[in-house]
Amino acid sequence: MPTVVEPKLIAGNGNKPLANAISRRMSLYRGMSVKPVDARVERFNDQEIFVEVYENVRGEDMFIVQSTSNPANDNLMELLIMADALRRSSAARITAVLPYFGYARQDRRTKARTPISAKLVANMMVTAGIERVLTMDLHAAQIQGFFDIPVDNLYASPIFALDLKTQFKDQMSDVMVVSPDVGGVARARELAKRINAPLSIVDKRREKPGEIAEMTVIGDVTGKTCIIVDDICDTAGTLCKAAEVLCQHGAKEVHAYITHGVLSGPAVERITNSVMKSLVITDSIPATDAVTGAQNIRVLPTAPMFAQAILNIWNGTSVSSLFDDDTLGPIYEGIL
């Protein structure tokens, strides 16, 4: 088998802007051009997905960049079919780079006779020939255990911490990190430790999915600049309500840092009209025109982190080193 010389990227339609940004950052780090492999991902008239790779990938270390966001089923099938095409073309190793892992919210049986779809998706990916997964901020850390292959789960909190220290450098003593629910306390605590800030919690009680019956603030937020931290913002109902409740409890202003901006339905309109000063998301999901045009929504780049993680996987070096500010800071110097 030929010696693996260079890491090679191939991009689906899930997040091409991010795939191109990753290739540019890899080119910068490597001092040589790294371009996505020439391929076509198309649909027949009946919407069947067809993939053709135009370059030789025999013996190569392949990285498929594909967010399984809306349309989740189409993007997931693209990922599986691309993996099968590469496996049948004798690629040495196939790594799925999933900036956003779809179906992650279905990680357990919440009621009788419901599926664990995240496990099903994991099984499908392994069967398709994927040998490693690189993702960011899984909805639940235990999803890594659904795979029988290595999973590298990156975290957005180091990027958020760098951005917060830049945006609020003159008022860090007033910053308080807030978890919008009890389940996200670990994520919020991680960011609070990084910026040496106190932690508060908004406890919500649901009557049924999509409806919030009651919200209670745990902790004194009076006069604080509150930073709500979460992994996913879908319709933004919980987020905007939490911001409103925090303001009612005396918060000076409220900002939100969310990893995956799903932002479906009325989300952008709600955020625009809410009491939140700003919403900061990453580019793990492609920004729509509405998101780009919203004045109080800002997008942070993840390409520098993903590019370095891909190179570390290819080199066989540590990926967890990217969790440290000392390592990540220089990568984002001049960007944030």
CSV table of C-alpha atoms in Angstrom, one decimal:
chain,number,residue,atom,x,y,z
A,1,MET,CA,0.0,0.0,0.0
A,2,PRO,CA,1.4,3.5,-0.8
A,3,THR,CA,2.6,5.6,2.0
A,4,VAL,CA,0.2,8.2,3.2
A,5,VAL,CA,1.8,11.6,2.3
A,6,GLU,CA,-0.9,14.3,2.8
A,7,PRO,CA,-4.3,14.5,4.5
A,8,LYS,CA,-7.0,14.9,2.0
A,9,LEU,CA,-10.4,16.7,2.5
A,10,ILE,CA,-13.6,16.0,0.7
A,11,ALA,CA,-16.7,18.1,1.3
A,12,GLY,CA,-20.4,17.4,1.1
A,13,ASN,CA,-23.1,20.0,0.7
A,14,GLY,CA,-23.7,20.2,4.4
A,15,ASN,CA,-21.2,23.1,5.1
A,16,LYS,CA,-19.1,23.9,2.1
A,17,PRO,CA,-18.0,27.4,3.4
A,18,LEU,CA,-16.6,25.8,6.5
A,19,ALA,CA,-14.9,23.0,4.4
A,20,ASN,CA,-13.2,25.6,2.2
A,21,ALA,CA,-12.2,27.7,5.3
A,22,ILE,CA,-10.6,24.5,6.9
A,23,SER,CA,-8.7,23.8,3.7
A,24,ARG,CA,-7.4,27.4,3.6
A,25,ARG,CA,-6.3,27.2,7.3
A,26,MET,CA,-4.6,23.9,6.6
A,27,SER,CA,-2.8,25.4,3.6
A,28,LEU,CA,-1.6,28.2,5.9
A,29,TYR,CA,-0.4,25.8,8.6
A,30,ARG,CA,1.3,23.5,6.1
A,31,GLY,CA,2.8,26.2,4.0
A,32,MET,CA,1.4,24.4,0.9
A,33,SER,CA,-1.9,24.2,-0.9
A,34,VAL,CA,-4.5,21.9,0.6
A,35,LYS,CA,-7.7,21.8,-1.5
A,36,PRO,CA,-10.8,19.6,-1.2
A,37,VAL,CA,-10.7,16.5,-3.4
A,38,ASP,CA,-12.4,17.1,-6.7
A,39,ALA,CA,-15.7,15.2,-6.5
A,40,ARG,CA,-19.4,15.7,-7.3
A,41,VAL,CA,-22.3,15.1,-5.0
A,42,GLU,CA,-25.5,15.3,-7.0
A,43,ARG,CA,-29.1,14.1,-6.9
A,44,PHE,CA,-31.0,12.2,-9.6
A,45,ASN,CA,-34.5,13.4,-10.5
A,46,ASP,CA,-36.0,11.2,-7.8
A,47,GLN,CA,-33.6,12.8,-5.2
A,48,GLU,CA,-31.3,9.8,-5.0
A,49,ILE,CA,-27.8,10.9,-4.0
A,50,PHE,CA,-24.9,10.1,-6.3
A,51,VAL,CA,-21.2,10.6,-5.5
A,52,GLU,CA,-18.3,10.4,-7.8
A,53,VAL,CA,-14.7,11.1,-6.8
A,54,TYR,CA,-12.5,12.3,-9.6
A,55,GLU,CA,-9.1,12.0,-7.9
A,56,ASN,CA,-7.1,8.9,-6.8
A,57,VAL,CA,-7.6,8.3,-3.1
A,58,ARG,CA,-6.0,4.9,-2.8
A,59,GLY,CA,-4.0,4.6,0.4
A,60,GLU,CA,-4.9,8.2,1.5
A,61,ASP,CA,-6.0,9.6,4.8
A,62,MET,CA,-9.4,11.0,4.0
A,63,PHE,CA,-11.4,13.5,6.0
A,64,ILE,CA,-15.1,14.1,5.0
A,65,VAL,CA,-16.3,17.5,6.2
A,66,GLN,CA,-20.1,17.4,6.5
A,67,SER,CA,-22.5,18.9,9.0
A,68,THR,CA,-25.6,16.8,9.4
A,69,SER,CA,-27.8,19.9,9.9
A,70,ASN,CA,-30.9,20.9,8.0
A,71,PRO,CA,-31.8,19.0,5.8
A,72,ALA,CA,-30.5,16.5,8.2
A,73,ASN,CA,-31.5,13.3,6.4
A,74,ASP,CA,-30.1,14.5,3.0
A,75,ASN,CA,-26.8,15.5,4.6
A,76,LEU,CA,-26.5,12.3,6.6
A,77,MET,CA,-27.1,10.2,3.5
A,78,GLU,CA,-24.5,12.2,1.6
A,79,LEU,CA,-22.0,11.5,4.4
A,80,LEU,CA,-22.7,7.7,4.3
A,81,ILE,CA,-22.5,7.5,0.5
A,82,MET,CA,-19.3,9.5,0.4
A,83,ALA,CA,-17.8,7.2,3.0
A,84,ASP,CA,-18.9,4.1,1.0
A,85,ALA,CA,-17.4,5.6,-2.2
A,86,LEU,CA,-14.0,6.3,-0.5
A,87,ARG,CA,-14.0,2.8,1.1
A,88,ARG,CA,-14.6,1.1,-2.2
A,89,SER,CA,-11.8,3.3,-3.7
A,90,SER,CA,-9.3,1.9,-1.2
A,91,ALA,CA,-8.8,4.9,1.0
A,92,ALA,CA,-6.5,4.0,3.9
A,93,ARG,CA,-8.6,5.7,6.6
A,94,ILE,CA,-11.9,7.6,6.6
A,95,THR,CA,-12.5,10.3,9.2
A,96,ALA,CA,-15.9,12.0,9.4
A,97,VAL,CA,-15.5,15.7,10.4
A,98,LEU,CA,-18.9,16.6,11.8
A,99,PRO,CA,-19.0,20.2,13.0
A,100,TYR,CA,-22.6,19.6,14.0
A,101,PHE,CA,-23.8,16.0,14.7
A,102,GLY,CA,-27.4,15.7,13.8
A,103,TYR,CA,-29.8,13.5,15.8
A,104,ALA,CA,-27.7,14.1,18.9
A,105,ARG,CA,-30.8,15.3,20.9
A,106,GLN,CA,-32.2,11.7,20.5
A,107,ASP,CA,-29.6,10.2,22.8
A,108,ARG,CA,-31.9,8.4,25.2
A,109,ARG,CA,-35.4,7.0,25.5
A,110,THR,CA,-37.4,9.8,27.1
A,111,LYS,CA,-40.7,7.9,26.9
A,112,ALA,CA,-41.9,4.4,26.2
A,113,ARG,CA,-41.7,3.2,22.6
A,114,THR,CA,-39.2,5.9,21.4
A,115,PRO,CA,-35.9,5.4,19.6
A,116,ILE,CA,-32.3,6.2,20.4
A,117,SER,CA,-31.6,7.7,17.0
A,118,ALA,CA,-28.1,8.9,17.9
A,119,LYS,CA,-27.1,5.3,18.4
A,120,LEU,CA,-28.7,4.2,15.1
A,121,VAL,CA,-26.8,7.0,13.3
A,122,ALA,CA,-23.5,5.9,14.9
A,123,ASN,CA,-24.1,2.3,13.7
A,124,MET,CA,-24.8,3.5,10.2
A,125,MET,CA,-21.6,5.6,10.1
A,126,VAL,CA,-19.4,2.7,11.2
A,127,THR,CA,-21.1,0.3,8.7
A,128,ALA,CA,-20.5,2.8,5.9
A,129,GLY,CA,-16.7,2.5,6.6
A,130,ILE,CA,-16.0,5.6,8.8
A,131,GLU,CA,-13.1,4.8,11.1
A,132,ARG,CA,-12.9,7.9,13.2
A,133,VAL,CA,-15.2,10.9,14.1
A,134,LEU,CA,-14.2,14.5,14.8
A,135,THR,CA,-17.0,16.6,16.0
A,136,MET,CA,-17.7,19.6,18.3
A,137,ASP,CA,-19.9,20.0,21.4
A,138,LEU,CA,-21.9,16.8,21.3
A,139,HIS,CA,-25.3,17.4,22.9
A,140,ALA,CA,-24.5,14.7,25.4
A,141,ALA,CA,-20.9,13.5,26.1
A,142,GLN,CA,-22.1,9.8,26.4
A,143,ILE,CA,-22.8,9.8,22.6
A,144,GLN,CA,-19.1,9.1,22.2
A,145,GLY,CA,-19.8,5.7,23.7
A,146,PHE,CA,-22.4,4.9,21.0
A,147,PHE,CA,-19.4,4.5,18.6
A,148,ASP,CA,-17.1,1.5,18.5
A,149,ILE,CA,-14.5,3.7,16.8
A,150,PRO,CA,-12.4,6.7,18.2
A,151,VAL,CA,-14.4,9.9,18.7
A,152,ASP,CA,-12.7,13.3,19.2
A,153,ASN,CA,-15.1,15.8,20.7
A,154,LEU,CA,-13.9,19.4,20.4
A,155,TYR,CA,-15.2,22.1,22.6
A,156,ALA,CA,-16.3,25.6,21.7
A,157,SER,CA,-15.7,26.9,25.2
A,158,PRO,CA,-12.0,27.8,24.6
A,159,ILE,CA,-13.0,29.9,21.6
A,160,PHE,CA,-15.8,31.5,23.6
A,161,ALA,CA,-13.4,32.3,26.4
A,162,LEU,CA,-11.0,34.0,24.0
A,163,ASP,CA,-13.8,36.0,22.5
A,164,LEU,CA,-15.2,37.0,25.9
A,165,LYS,CA,-11.8,38.2,27.1
A,166,THR,CA,-11.6,40.4,24.0
A,167,GLN,CA,-15.2,41.7,24.0
A,168,PHE,CA,-15.6,42.3,27.7
A,169,LYS,CA,-12.0,43.0,28.7
A,170,ASP,CA,-12.9,46.1,30.6
A,171,GLN,CA,-15.8,44.6,32.5
A,172,MET,CA,-14.8,41.0,33.3
A,173,SER,CA,-15.4,41.5,37.0
A,174,ASP,CA,-19.2,42.0,36.2
A,175,VAL,CA,-19.5,39.0,33.9
A,176,MET,CA,-21.6,36.0,35.1
A,177,VAL,CA,-22.0,32.8,33.2
A,178,VAL,CA,-25.5,31.4,33.1
A,179,SER,CA,-26.7,27.9,32.2
A,180,PRO,CA,-30.2,28.0,30.7
A,181,ASP,CA,-31.1,24.7,32.3
A,182,VAL,CA,-29.8,22.3,34.9
A,183,GLY,CA,-28.6,19.8,32.3
A,184,GLY,CA,-26.2,22.3,30.8
A,185,VAL,CA,-24.4,23.2,34.1
A,186,ALA,CA,-21.2,21.2,33.3
A,187,ARG,CA,-20.9,23.1,30.0
A,188,ALA,CA,-21.4,26.5,31.7
A,189,ARG,CA,-19.1,25.7,34.6
A,190,GLU,CA,-16.3,24.9,32.1
A,191,LEU,CA,-16.6,28.3,30.5
A,192,ALA,CA,-16.9,30.0,33.9
A,193,LYS,CA,-13.7,28.4,35.1
A,194,ARG,CA,-11.9,29.5,32.0
A,195,ILE,CA,-12.7,33.2,32.5
A,196,ASN,CA,-12.8,33.1,36.3
A,197,ALA,CA,-16.4,34.1,36.5
A,198,PRO,CA,-19.3,33.1,38.9
A,199,LEU,CA,-22.0,30.7,37.7
A,200,SER,CA,-25.8,31.0,37.8
A,201,ILE,CA,-28.6,28.7,36.6
A,202,VAL,CA,-32.0,29.2,35.1
A,203,ASP,CA,-34.2,26.3,36.2
A,204,LYS,CA,-37.0,25.6,33.7
A,205,ARG,CA,-40.1,23.4,34.1
A,206,ARG,CA,-41.7,22.1,31.0
A,207,GLU,CA,-45.3,21.0,30.7
A,208,LYS,CA,-44.6,19.5,27.3
A,209,PRO,CA,-41.8,19.8,24.7
A,210,GLY,CA,-41.7,23.3,23.1
A,211,GLU,CA,-43.5,24.9,26.0
A,212,ILE,CA,-42.0,26.4,29.2
A,213,ALA,CA,-44.2,26.5,32.2
A,214,GLU,CA,-41.9,28.3,34.7
A,215,MET,CA,-38.4,29.6,35.0
A,216,THR,CA,-36.5,30.3,38.2
A,217,VAL,CA,-33.1,32.0,38.5
A,218,ILE,CA,-30.6,30.3,40.9
A,219,GLY,CA,-28.0,32.8,42.0
A,220,ASP,CA,-27.9,36.6,42.3
A,221,VAL,CA,-27.6,38.3,38.9
A,222,THR,CA,-28.2,41.8,40.0
A,223,GLY,CA,-26.0,44.3,38.1
A,224,LYS,CA,-24.3,41.5,36.3
A,225,THR,CA,-23.5,41.1,32.6
A,226,CYS,CA,-25.0,37.6,32.0
A,227,ILE,CA,-23.6,35.3,29.5
A,228,ILE,CA,-26.0,32.4,28.6
A,229,VAL,CA,-24.1,29.3,27.4
A,230,ASP,CA,-25.6,26.4,25.6
A,231,ASP,CA,-24.8,23.9,22.8
A,232,ILE,CA,-27.9,24.3,20.6
A,233,CYS,CA,-30.3,27.1,19.8
A,234,ASP,CA,-33.2,25.8,17.7
A,235,THR,CA,-36.3,28.0,17.9
A,236,ALA,CA,-34.8,30.3,20.5
A,237,GLY,CA,-37.9,30.2,22.7
A,238,THR,CA,-36.1,29.1,25.8
A,239,LEU,CA,-33.1,31.4,25.2
A,240,CYS,CA,-35.2,34.5,24.8
A,241,LYS,CA,-37.4,33.7,27.8
A,242,ALA,CA,-34.3,33.0,29.9
A,243,ALA,CA,-32.8,36.4,28.9
A,244,GLU,CA,-36.1,38.1,29.8
A,245,VAL,CA,-36.2,36.4,33.2
A,246,LEU,CA,-32.6,37.4,33.9
A,247,CYS,CA,-33.4,41.0,33.2
A,248,GLN,CA,-36.4,40.9,35.5
A,249,HIS,CA,-34.0,39.7,38.2
A,250,GLY,CA,-31.8,42.7,37.8
A,251,ALA,CA,-29.2,41.7,35.2
A,252,LYS,CA,-27.5,44.7,33.6
A,253,GLU,CA,-27.4,43.1,30.2
A,254,VAL,CA,-27.7,39.6,28.7
A,255,HIS,CA,-25.6,38.0,25.9
A,256,ALA,CA,-25.6,34.4,24.7
A,257,TYR,CA,-22.9,32.1,23.4
A,258,ILE,CA,-24.3,29.1,21.6
A,259,THR,CA,-22.2,26.5,19.7
A,260,HIS,CA,-24.7,25.3,17.1
A,261,GLY,CA,-27.1,27.9,15.7
A,262,VAL,CA,-29.8,25.7,14.3
A,263,LEU,CA,-32.1,28.8,14.4
A,264,SER,CA,-35.2,27.3,12.7
A,265,GLY,CA,-38.6,28.8,12.3
A,266,PRO,CA,-39.1,32.2,14.1
A,267,ALA,CA,-35.7,32.0,15.9
A,268,VAL,CA,-34.0,35.0,14.2
A,269,GLU,CA,-37.0,37.2,14.6
A,270,ARG,CA,-37.3,36.3,18.2
A,271,ILE,CA,-33.6,37.0,18.9
A,272,THR,CA,-33.8,40.3,17.0
A,273,ASN,CA,-36.7,41.5,19.1
A,274,SER,CA,-35.5,40.0,22.4
A,275,VAL,CA,-33.8,41.8,25.3
A,276,MET,CA,-30.5,40.1,24.5
A,277,LYS,CA,-27.8,42.5,23.4
A,278,SER,CA,-26.1,39.8,21.3
A,279,LEU,CA,-26.1,36.2,20.3
A,280,VAL,CA,-22.7,34.6,19.4
A,281,ILE,CA,-22.7,31.3,17.5
A,282,THR,CA,-20.1,29.3,15.6
A,283,ASP,CA,-20.1,28.4,11.9
A,284,SER,CA,-20.7,24.7,12.6
A,285,ILE,CA,-24.0,25.2,10.7
A,286,PRO,CA,-24.0,27.4,7.6
A,287,ALA,CA,-25.5,30.8,8.4
A,288,THR,CA,-28.7,31.7,6.5
A,289,ASP,CA,-29.3,35.1,4.9
A,290,ALA,CA,-31.5,36.0,7.9
A,291,VAL,CA,-28.8,35.1,10.4
A,292,THR,CA,-26.2,37.1,8.4
A,293,GLY,CA,-28.4,40.1,8.2
A,294,ALA,CA,-29.3,40.2,11.9
A,295,GLN,CA,-27.5,43.0,13.7
A,296,ASN,CA,-27.3,41.3,17.1
A,297,ILE,CA,-26.0,37.9,15.8
A,298,ARG,CA,-22.3,37.3,15.4
A,299,VAL,CA,-20.6,34.2,14.0
A,300,LEU,CA,-17.2,32.9,15.3
A,301,PRO,CA,-15.0,30.8,13.0
A,302,THR,CA,-14.2,27.2,13.9
A,303,ALA,CA,-12.0,26.5,10.9
A,304,PRO,CA,-8.7,27.2,12.8
A,305,MET,CA,-9.5,24.7,15.4
A,306,PHE,CA,-10.8,22.0,13.0
A,307,ALA,CA,-7.8,22.5,10.7
A,308,GLN,CA,-5.4,22.0,13.5
A,309,ALA,CA,-7.3,19.0,14.9
A,310,ILE,CA,-7.3,17.3,11.5
A,311,LEU,CA,-3.5,17.9,11.2
A,312,ASN,CA,-3.0,16.5,14.7
A,313,ILE,CA,-5.1,13.4,13.9
A,314,TRP,CA,-3.1,12.9,10.6
A,315,ASN,CA,0.2,13.4,12.5
A,316,GLY,CA,-0.8,11.1,15.4
A,317,THR,CA,-0.5,13.9,17.9
A,318,SER,CA,-2.8,15.1,20.7
A,319,VAL,CA,-6.2,16.6,19.9
A,320,SER,CA,-7.0,17.4,23.5
A,321,SER,CA,-4.1,19.9,23.5
A,322,LEU,CA,-6.5,22.2,21.6
A,323,PHE,CA,-8.5,22.5,24.8
A,324,ASP,CA,-5.8,24.7,26.4
A,325,ASP,CA,-5.7,28.4,26.0
A,326,ASP,CA,-2.0,28.4,25.5
A,327,THR,CA,-2.3,26.1,22.5
A,328,LEU,CA,-5.5,27.6,21.0
A,329,GLY,CA,-4.7,31.3,21.6
A,330,PRO,CA,-1.9,31.5,19.0
A,331,ILE,CA,-4.2,29.8,16.4
A,332,TYR,CA,-6.8,32.5,16.9
A,333,GLU,CA,-4.5,35.4,17.2
A,334,GLY,CA,-5.7,38.2,15.0
A,335,ILE,CA,-9.0,36.5,14.3
A,336,LEU,CA,-11.0,37.3,17.5
